[in-house]
């Protein structure tokens, strides 16, 4: 009778020992857990049972995580500058577009976790795939309803012979353009993506953790998160190449020869940002089928759960949950939330995660735009560079940490110590951003005179007084004298030689 629960003292420690024992699993547990074949009801082909295991689920989860990361953290980030120009938005509004995903995620995460914990998690992920595909489709819709992009005539921003060009330009655009109203469609698309991403990173990881042994859980979840970080890398590189394609695919043919000179280096150029979202829409929706065929629990889940030892922070809440049967209905939600808020370990982890996200999210979102503006690179090059440098390193960190935790069989306390060590190293390395700065180049008419002529804070000088230069287009160039000029016209350049490698002004 030693192994009989009736003869064991009713204490939390004894309960954890029972779950950690290697006793045989009761025959009624598989039915309670809902373990079953892979299929749809009575239709369960033998060919599908090859995927009815943690490895098969991880493969599908990884695919969905790749496409989710590709859209949310890849394509959207590199499209920010293009969307700003095309729909006449400023950075604060495009920042709102980027934040809409996180707003949706935060509002839904608690409710999805609460209701989905006892639900059919794979079907929740099928719903996740549906919403991610729908969000990708909605995000691309403004391109099809906003009409063709009219980039206007080429601005000949070089010094012209007096009398051949007028220095006065008129602006035909209205003060409040109707294009800015597409902001709400972008926000709606991001909200849909947030709804789809919530089950993926709450219920998906919980399902993996339930289905594999303790020492394998960190490796499986690490692989899943690494795939979610591989997605942005694919999105950055793919989206960067798509920005080399004209936004309407074909450049309009006009008699004006300036139209044939359009290339990605032209300030008027906008890339085909929308193609990547359509590709993801077509690729994500087929994943609804495999997720809908997984059972509520994978075979062997009951045995794995019986062998796991609880390492939760024991403050008496576990006995309270079992005694009052908390978590069965929505009225238990406030009590369940209060129990979590009183858990010091959980709250510390949440603060650490949000602090990291505060830096990482803004960095990943605006780094391509920073490279584009600070160093004068094209949007395609900036996106490709950011993706190749940042994302693979993050994905490698996920996999390596998962392997270390799995191989060393770390418990919760050891994992937290490991996290403190790695975060401390990252904090020290981040201090280099306090010292790594790009100095301002000498700027003619702002911080430097025109080779001893003219005045500071005045772009006009004797060398460009008769050029009739326009101040409406900021087109900076760097002279051979290592001085920056507002435009070729203000630099006094009158001729241009354009070859395949570079453009030289004289």
Coordinates of C-alpha atoms in Angstrom, one line a residue:
X1 CA 0.0 0.0 0.0
X2 CA 3.0 2.4 0.0
X3 CA 2.3 3.4 -3.6
X4 CA -1.4 3.8 -3.0
X5 CA -2.3 7.5 -2.8
X6 CA -4.8 6.8 -0.1
X7 CA -2.0 6.0 2.3
X8 CA 0.1 9.0 1.5
X9 CA -0.1 12.3 3.5
X10 CA -2.1 15.0 1.7
X11 CA 0.7 17.6 1.3
X12 CA 1.9 19.4 -1.8
X13 CA 5.3 17.8 -1.5
X14 CA 3.7 14.4 -1.6
X15 CA 1.6 15.4 -4.6
X16 CA 4.8 16.4 -6.5
X17 CA 6.4 13.1 -5.5
X18 CA 3.5 11.2 -6.9
X19 CA 3.7 13.0 -10.2
X20 CA 7.5 12.3 -10.2
X21 CA 7.1 8.6 -9.5
X22 CA 7.6 6.0 -12.1
X23 CA 4.5 4.1 -11.3
X24 CA 2.3 2.7 -14.1
X25 CA -0.2 5.1 -15.6
X26 CA -3.8 4.3 -14.9
X27 CA -5.6 3.0 -17.9
X28 CA -8.2 5.8 -17.7
X29 CA -5.7 8.6 -18.1
X30 CA -5.3 8.4 -22.0
X31 CA -9.1 8.9 -22.4
X32 CA -9.0 11.7 -20.0
X33 CA -6.1 13.4 -21.9
X34 CA -7.8 12.9 -25.3
X35 CA -4.9 11.0 -26.9
X36 CA -5.9 9.7 -30.3
X37 CA -4.9 9.2 -33.9
X38 CA -4.0 12.0 -36.3
X39 CA -7.0 12.7 -38.6
X40 CA -10.5 14.1 -38.8
X41 CA -12.9 12.1 -36.8
X42 CA -13.2 8.6 -38.2
X43 CA -11.0 9.5 -41.1
X44 CA -7.5 8.7 -39.8
X45 CA -5.3 7.3 -42.6
X46 CA -2.2 5.4 -41.5
X47 CA 0.0 7.7 -43.5
X48 CA -0.9 10.6 -41.2
X49 CA 0.2 8.7 -38.1
X50 CA 3.8 9.2 -39.0
X51 CA 3.3 12.8 -38.0
X52 CA 1.4 12.0 -34.9
X53 CA 4.4 12.7 -32.6
X54 CA 6.3 15.7 -31.1
X55 CA 8.6 15.8 -34.1
X56 CA 5.7 16.1 -36.6
X57 CA 4.0 18.8 -34.5
X58 CA 7.3 20.7 -34.2
X59 CA 7.8 20.7 -37.9
X60 CA 4.3 22.2 -38.5
X61 CA 4.8 24.7 -35.6
X62 CA 8.2 25.7 -37.1
X63 CA 6.7 26.4 -40.5
X64 CA 4.0 28.6 -39.0
X65 CA 6.5 30.4 -36.8
X66 CA 8.7 31.1 -39.8
X67 CA 5.9 32.7 -41.8
X68 CA 4.6 34.6 -38.7
X69 CA 8.1 36.0 -38.1
X70 CA 8.5 36.7 -41.8
X71 CA 5.4 38.9 -41.9
X72 CA 5.4 40.6 -38.5
X73 CA 9.1 41.1 -37.8
X74 CA 10.5 41.0 -41.3
X75 CA 8.3 42.3 -44.2
X76 CA 6.5 44.9 -42.1
X77 CA 9.8 46.3 -40.7
X78 CA 11.4 46.8 -44.1
X79 CA 8.3 48.2 -45.7
X80 CA 8.0 51.0 -43.1
X81 CA 9.9 53.6 -45.1
X82 CA 8.2 52.7 -48.4
X83 CA 4.7 52.8 -46.8
X84 CA 5.6 56.2 -45.3
X85 CA 6.4 57.6 -48.7
X86 CA 3.6 56.0 -50.7
X87 CA 0.8 56.8 -48.2
X88 CA 2.2 60.1 -46.9
X89 CA 2.6 59.0 -43.3
X90 CA 5.1 60.2 -40.7
X91 CA 7.2 58.0 -38.4
X92 CA 4.9 58.3 -35.4
X93 CA 2.0 56.9 -37.4
X94 CA 4.0 54.0 -38.9
X95 CA 5.2 53.4 -35.3
X96 CA 1.5 53.0 -34.4
X97 CA 1.2 50.4 -37.2
X98 CA 4.1 48.5 -35.8
X99 CA 2.7 48.7 -32.2
X100 CA -0.8 47.5 -33.2
X101 CA 0.4 43.9 -33.3
X102 CA 1.7 44.1 -29.7
X103 CA -1.4 45.8 -28.5
X104 CA -3.6 43.0 -29.9
X105 CA -1.2 40.4 -28.5
X106 CA -1.3 41.9 -25.0
X107 CA -5.0 42.3 -24.9
X108 CA -5.7 38.7 -25.9
X109 CA -2.8 36.7 -24.5
X110 CA -4.3 36.2 -21.0
X111 CA -7.7 35.2 -22.3
X112 CA -6.4 32.9 -25.0
X113 CA -4.1 31.2 -22.5
X114 CA -6.9 30.8 -19.9
X115 CA -9.5 29.3 -22.2
X116 CA -7.1 27.5 -24.5
X117 CA -5.2 25.7 -21.7
X118 CA -8.0 23.1 -21.4
X119 CA -9.1 23.3 -25.0
X120 CA -7.9 21.6 -28.2
X121 CA -4.5 23.4 -28.6
X122 CA -3.8 22.2 -32.2
X123 CA -7.1 23.6 -33.4
X124 CA -6.3 26.9 -31.7
X125 CA -3.2 26.9 -33.9
X126 CA -5.3 26.2 -36.9
X127 CA -7.2 29.3 -36.0
X128 CA -3.9 31.1 -35.6
X129 CA -2.9 30.1 -39.1
X130 CA -6.2 31.4 -40.5
X131 CA -5.8 34.8 -38.8
X132 CA -2.2 35.2 -39.8
X133 CA -3.1 34.5 -43.4
X134 CA -6.0 36.9 -43.2
X135 CA -3.9 39.6 -41.6
X136 CA -1.3 39.3 -44.4
X137 CA -4.0 39.6 -47.0
X138 CA -5.5 42.7 -45.4
X139 CA -2.1 44.4 -45.0
X140 CA -1.5 44.1 -48.8
X141 CA -5.0 45.5 -49.8
X142 CA -4.1 49.2 -49.8
X143 CA -1.8 48.7 -52.8
X144 CA -4.7 47.4 -54.9
X145 CA -7.2 50.1 -53.9
X146 CA -4.9 53.1 -53.9
X147 CA -4.4 53.2 -57.7
X148 CA -1.2 53.5 -59.6
X149 CA 1.8 55.3 -58.1
X150 CA 2.5 58.6 -59.9
X151 CA 6.0 59.7 -59.2
X152 CA 6.0 62.9 -61.3
X153 CA 8.8 64.3 -63.5
X154 CA 12.4 63.9 -62.6
X155 CA 13.8 66.8 -60.6
X156 CA 16.8 68.1 -62.4
X157 CA 18.6 69.2 -59.3
X158 CA 21.7 70.6 -60.9
X159 CA 22.6 74.2 -61.6
X160 CA 20.9 75.4 -64.8
X161 CA 21.7 78.3 -67.1
X162 CA 19.7 81.3 -65.8
X163 CA 16.5 81.8 -67.7
X164 CA 16.0 78.1 -68.7
X165 CA 14.2 77.1 -65.5
X166 CA 12.0 78.7 -63.0
X167 CA 12.9 78.5 -59.3
X168 CA 9.3 78.6 -58.3
X169 CA 7.4 75.3 -58.0
X170 CA 3.8 74.7 -57.2
X171 CA 2.5 71.9 -55.1
X172 CA -0.7 70.3 -56.4
X173 CA -1.2 67.9 -53.4
X174 CA -3.8 68.8 -50.9
X175 CA -2.8 69.5 -47.3
X176 CA -4.7 66.4 -46.1
X177 CA -4.2 63.6 -48.6
X178 CA -6.7 60.8 -48.8
X179 CA -3.9 58.3 -48.9
X180 CA -3.3 58.8 -45.2
X181 CA -6.7 57.1 -44.5
X182 CA -5.1 53.8 -45.4
X183 CA -3.5 53.9 -42.0
X184 CA -6.5 52.2 -40.6
X185 CA -6.3 49.3 -43.0
X186 CA -2.7 48.7 -42.0
X187 CA -3.7 48.8 -38.3
X188 CA -6.5 46.4 -39.0
X189 CA -4.1 44.0 -40.7
X190 CA -1.7 44.2 -37.8
X191 CA -4.5 43.6 -35.3
X192 CA -5.4 40.4 -37.2
X193 CA -1.8 39.3 -37.2
X194 CA -1.8 39.9 -33.4
X195 CA -4.8 37.7 -33.0
X196 CA -3.1 35.0 -35.0
X197 CA 0.2 35.3 -33.2
X198 CA -1.3 35.0 -29.7
X199 CA -2.1 31.2 -29.7
X200 CA 1.2 30.5 -31.5
X201 CA 3.4 31.7 -28.7
X202 CA 1.2 30.8 -25.7
X203 CA -0.7 27.5 -26.5
X204 CA 1.8 26.3 -29.1
X205 CA 4.8 26.3 -26.7
X206 CA 2.6 24.8 -23.9
X207 CA 1.5 22.0 -26.2
X208 CA 5.2 21.2 -27.0
X209 CA 6.1 21.3 -23.3
X210 CA 3.2 18.9 -22.4
X211 CA 4.2 16.4 -25.2
X212 CA 7.9 15.9 -24.5
X213 CA 10.0 14.9 -21.6
X214 CA 11.4 17.6 -19.3
X215 CA 15.0 17.4 -20.5
X216 CA 13.9 17.7 -24.2
X217 CA 11.4 20.5 -23.7
X218 CA 13.9 23.3 -23.8
X219 CA 15.5 21.9 -27.0
X220 CA 12.1 21.6 -28.8
X221 CA 11.0 25.1 -27.7
X222 CA 14.4 26.5 -28.6
X223 CA 14.1 25.1 -32.1
X224 CA 10.6 26.5 -32.4
X225 CA 11.7 30.0 -31.3
X226 CA 14.7 29.8 -33.5
X227 CA 12.4 29.2 -36.5
X228 CA 10.4 32.2 -35.4
X229 CA 13.6 34.3 -35.6
X230 CA 14.6 32.7 -38.9
X231 CA 11.4 34.1 -40.3
X232 CA 12.4 37.7 -40.0
X233 CA 15.8 36.9 -41.7
X234 CA 13.9 35.4 -44.6
X235 CA 11.5 38.4 -44.6
X236 CA 14.4 40.9 -44.6
X237 CA 16.3 39.3 -47.4
X238 CA 13.2 38.5 -49.5
X239 CA 11.6 41.8 -48.9
X240 CA 14.8 43.6 -49.6
X241 CA 15.0 42.0 -53.0
X242 CA 11.4 42.8 -53.7
X243 CA 12.1 46.4 -53.1
X244 CA 14.3 46.3 -56.2
X245 CA 11.1 45.7 -58.2
X246 CA 9.0 48.8 -59.1
X247 CA 5.9 49.1 -56.9
X248 CA 3.5 48.6 -59.9
X249 CA 5.8 46.0 -61.5
X250 CA 6.1 47.9 -64.8
X251 CA 7.4 51.4 -65.0
X252 CA 4.9 53.6 -67.0
X253 CA 6.2 54.4 -70.4
X254 CA 6.1 58.1 -71.3
X255 CA 7.5 60.3 -73.9
X256 CA 9.5 62.1 -71.3
X257 CA 12.9 60.4 -71.2
X258 CA 13.2 60.9 -67.5
X259 CA 10.8 58.0 -66.9
X260 CA 13.2 55.5 -68.5
X261 CA 15.9 56.6 -66.1
X262 CA 14.0 55.3 -63.0
X263 CA 16.1 52.9 -60.9
X264 CA 16.2 52.0 -57.1
X265 CA 18.7 54.9 -56.6
X266 CA 16.2 57.5 -57.7
X267 CA 14.6 59.4 -54.8
X268 CA 11.2 58.8 -56.4
X269 CA 11.6 55.0 -56.5
X270 CA 9.2 52.8 -54.5
X271 CA 9.6 49.0 -54.3
X272 CA 7.0 46.3 -54.5
X273 CA 6.5 45.9 -50.8
X274 CA 3.1 44.2 -51.1
X275 CA 4.3 41.0 -53.0
X276 CA 5.8 39.4 -49.8
X277 CA 2.5 39.7 -47.9
X278 CA 0.6 37.9 -50.7
X279 CA 3.2 35.2 -50.8
X280 CA 2.8 34.6 -47.0
X281 CA -1.0 34.6 -47.3
X282 CA -0.8 31.8 -49.9
X283 CA 1.7 29.9 -47.9
X284 CA 0.1 30.2 -44.4
X285 CA -3.5 29.1 -45.1
X286 CA -2.6 25.5 -46.2
X287 CA -1.1 25.0 -42.7
X288 CA -4.7 25.1 -41.4
X289 CA -5.1 21.5 -42.6
X290 CA -2.3 19.8 -40.7
X291 CA -3.0 21.6 -37.5
X292 CA -6.7 20.6 -37.6
X293 CA -5.8 16.9 -37.9
X294 CA -3.7 16.7 -34.7
X295 CA -5.4 15.1 -31.6
X296 CA -6.0 17.0 -28.4
X297 CA -3.0 15.4 -27.0
X298 CA -0.2 13.4 -28.7
X299 CA 0.2 9.7 -27.9
X300 CA 2.3 9.2 -24.7
X301 CA 1.4 12.6 -23.2
X302 CA -0.3 11.1 -20.1
X303 CA 2.8 9.0 -19.3
X304 CA 5.1 12.0 -19.8
X305 CA 3.0 14.2 -17.5
X306 CA 3.0 11.5 -14.8
X307 CA 6.8 11.5 -14.7
X308 CA 7.3 15.2 -14.5
X309 CA 8.1 16.9 -11.2
X310 CA 6.6 20.2 -10.4
X311 CA 9.1 23.0 -9.9
X312 CA 6.7 25.9 -9.5
X313 CA 7.1 28.5 -6.8
X314 CA 5.2 26.9 -3.8
X315 CA 3.3 29.6 -1.9
X316 CA 0.2 27.5 -1.2
X317 CA -1.6 28.6 -4.4
X318 CA -1.4 25.1 -5.9
X319 CA -3.5 23.6 -3.1
X320 CA -5.9 26.5 -3.4
X321 CA -6.4 25.9 -7.1
X322 CA -7.0 22.1 -6.5
X323 CA -9.3 22.7 -3.5
X324 CA -11.5 25.3 -5.2
X325 CA -11.2 23.8 -8.7
X326 CA -10.1 27.2 -10.1
X327 CA -9.9 27.5 -13.9
X328 CA -13.0 25.7 -15.0
X329 CA -15.1 28.8 -15.9
X330 CA -14.6 32.4 -16.8
X331 CA -15.6 33.6 -13.3
X332 CA -12.4 32.1 -12.1
X333 CA -10.3 34.3 -14.4
X334 CA -9.8 37.2 -11.8
X335 CA -8.7 34.8 -9.1
X336 CA -6.3 32.9 -11.5
X337 CA -4.8 36.3 -12.6
X338 CA -4.3 37.4 -9.0
X339 CA -2.5 34.2 -8.2
X340 CA -0.1 34.8 -11.1
X341 CA 0.5 38.4 -10.2
X342 CA 1.5 37.4 -6.6
X343 CA 4.1 35.0 -8.0
X344 CA 7.5 36.8 -7.6
X345 CA 9.4 34.5 -9.9
X346 CA 6.9 34.9 -12.7
X347 CA 6.7 38.7 -12.3
X348 CA 10.5 39.0 -12.4
X349 CA 10.6 37.0 -15.7
X350 CA 7.9 39.2 -17.2
X351 CA 9.8 42.4 -16.3
X352 CA 12.9 41.0 -17.8
X353 CA 11.2 40.0 -21.0
X354 CA 9.4 43.3 -21.5
X355 CA 12.7 45.2 -20.8
X356 CA 14.4 43.2 -23.5
X357 CA 11.5 43.6 -25.9
X358 CA 11.5 47.4 -25.3
X359 CA 15.0 47.5 -26.9
X360 CA 14.8 44.7 -29.4
X361 CA 11.4 45.6 -31.0
X362 CA 12.3 49.3 -31.7
X363 CA 15.8 48.3 -32.9
X364 CA 14.5 45.7 -35.4
X365 CA 11.7 48.0 -36.6
X366 CA 13.7 51.1 -37.4
X367 CA 17.2 49.8 -38.0
X368 CA 16.7 49.5 -41.8
X369 CA 15.4 53.0 -41.9
X370 CA 18.3 54.3 -39.8
X371 CA 20.8 52.6 -42.2
X372 CA 19.0 54.0 -45.2
X373 CA 18.9 57.6 -43.9
X374 CA 22.2 57.8 -42.0
X375 CA 24.4 56.2 -44.6
X376 CA 22.6 57.0 -47.8
X377 CA 21.9 53.4 -48.7
X378 CA 18.9 52.0 -50.7
X379 CA 16.0 50.5 -48.8
X380 CA 16.8 47.1 -50.4
X381 CA 20.4 47.1 -49.2
X382 CA 19.4 48.4 -45.7
X383 CA 16.8 45.7 -45.2
X384 CA 19.1 42.9 -46.5
X385 CA 22.0 44.0 -44.3
X386 CA 19.9 44.3 -41.1
X387 CA 18.4 40.8 -41.8
X388 CA 21.7 39.1 -42.4
X389 CA 23.4 40.6 -39.3
X390 CA 20.7 40.6 -36.6
X391 CA 18.4 37.7 -37.1
X392 CA 20.7 34.7 -37.7
X393 CA 22.6 35.6 -34.5
X394 CA 19.4 35.7 -32.5
X395 CA 18.2 32.3 -34.0
X396 CA 21.6 30.8 -33.2
X397 CA 21.3 31.9 -29.6
X398 CA 17.9 30.2 -29.3
X399 CA 19.2 26.9 -30.6
X400 CA 22.5 26.9 -28.6
X401 CA 20.7 27.8 -25.3
X402 CA 18.2 25.1 -25.9
X403 CA 20.9 22.5 -26.5
X404 CA 22.8 23.6 -23.4
X405 CA 19.7 23.5 -21.1
X406 CA 18.8 20.1 -22.6
X407 CA 22.2 18.5 -22.4
X408 CA 23.0 19.8 -19.0
X409 CA 19.5 18.9 -17.7
X410 CA 19.2 22.2 -15.9
X411 CA 16.4 22.6 -13.4
X412 CA 14.4 25.9 -13.1
X413 CA 16.9 27.5 -10.7
X414 CA 19.9 26.6 -12.9
X415 CA 18.1 28.0 -16.0
X416 CA 17.4 31.3 -14.2
X417 CA 21.1 31.6 -13.2
X418 CA 22.1 30.9 -16.8
X419 CA 19.7 33.7 -17.9
X420 CA 21.2 36.2 -15.4
X421 CA 24.7 35.4 -16.7
X422 CA 23.8 35.8 -20.4
X423 CA 21.8 39.0 -19.8
X424 CA 24.6 40.5 -17.8
X425 CA 27.0 39.9 -20.7
X426 CA 24.5 41.4 -23.2
X427 CA 24.1 44.5 -20.9
X428 CA 27.8 45.1 -20.9
X429 CA 28.1 44.7 -24.7
X430 CA 25.2 47.1 -25.2
X431 CA 27.1 49.9 -23.5
X432 CA 29.2 50.2 -26.7
X433 CA 26.2 52.0 -28.3
X434 CA 26.9 54.9 -25.8
X435 CA 30.3 55.5 -27.5
X436 CA 29.7 54.3 -31.1
X437 CA 28.4 57.4 -32.8
X438 CA 28.5 58.8 -36.3
X439 CA 29.9 62.4 -36.3
X440 CA 28.2 65.0 -38.4
X441 CA 29.9 65.8 -41.7
X442 CA 30.7 69.5 -42.4
X443 CA 27.5 70.9 -44.1
X444 CA 27.9 73.8 -46.5
X445 CA 25.7 76.7 -45.5
X446 CA 24.9 75.1 -42.1
X447 CA 28.2 74.4 -40.2
X448 CA 30.6 75.3 -43.0
X449 CA 31.0 78.2 -45.5
X450 CA 31.2 77.6 -49.2
X451 CA 35.0 77.5 -49.4
X452 CA 35.3 80.7 -47.5
X453 CA 32.4 82.4 -49.2
X454 CA 28.8 82.9 -48.2
X455 CA 27.5 82.9 -44.6
X456 CA 26.6 80.2 -42.1
X457 CA 22.9 79.2 -41.8
X458 CA 22.4 80.4 -45.4
X459 CA 22.4 77.8 -48.2
X460 CA 22.8 80.5 -50.8
X461 CA 26.3 81.6 -51.7
X462 CA 28.0 83.4 -54.7
X463 CA 28.7 80.1 -56.3
X464 CA 25.0 79.1 -56.5
X465 CA 23.2 82.4 -56.4
X466 CA 22.2 82.3 -60.0
X467 CA 21.3 78.6 -60.1
X468 CA 17.7 79.0 -58.9
X469 CA 18.0 76.0 -56.6
X470 CA 14.9 74.5 -55.0
X471 CA 14.7 74.0 -51.3
X472 CA 11.7 71.7 -51.5
X473 CA 13.8 68.5 -52.3
X474 CA 16.5 67.5 -49.9
X475 CA 19.0 65.5 -52.0
X476 CA 22.3 65.6 -50.1
X477 CA 25.6 64.9 -51.9
X478 CA 29.2 64.7 -50.6
X479 CA 31.8 66.7 -52.4
X480 CA 35.4 65.7 -53.1
X481 CA 36.3 68.2 -50.4
X482 CA 34.4 66.0 -47.9
X483 CA 31.8 68.7 -47.4
X484 CA 28.1 67.8 -47.6
X485 CA 25.8 69.9 -49.7
X486 CA 22.0 70.3 -49.6
X487 CA 21.7 69.2 -53.2
X488 CA 23.9 69.1 -56.4
X489 CA 22.4 72.4 -57.3
X490 CA 23.6 74.1 -54.1
X491 CA 27.0 72.5 -54.7
X492 CA 27.1 74.4 -58.0
X493 CA 27.2 71.2 -60.1
X494 CA 26.1 71.8 -63.7
X495 CA 26.8 68.5 -65.4
X496 CA 26.1 64.8 -64.6
X497 CA 27.8 61.6 -65.8
X498 CA 25.7 58.5 -65.1
X499 CA 27.1 55.0 -65.6
X500 CA 26.2 51.5 -64.3
X501 CA 28.5 51.8 -61.3
X502 CA 28.0 55.3 -59.9
X503 CA 26.7 58.8 -60.6
X504 CA 29.3 61.6 -60.8
X505 CA 28.4 65.3 -60.7
X506 CA 30.7 68.1 -61.9

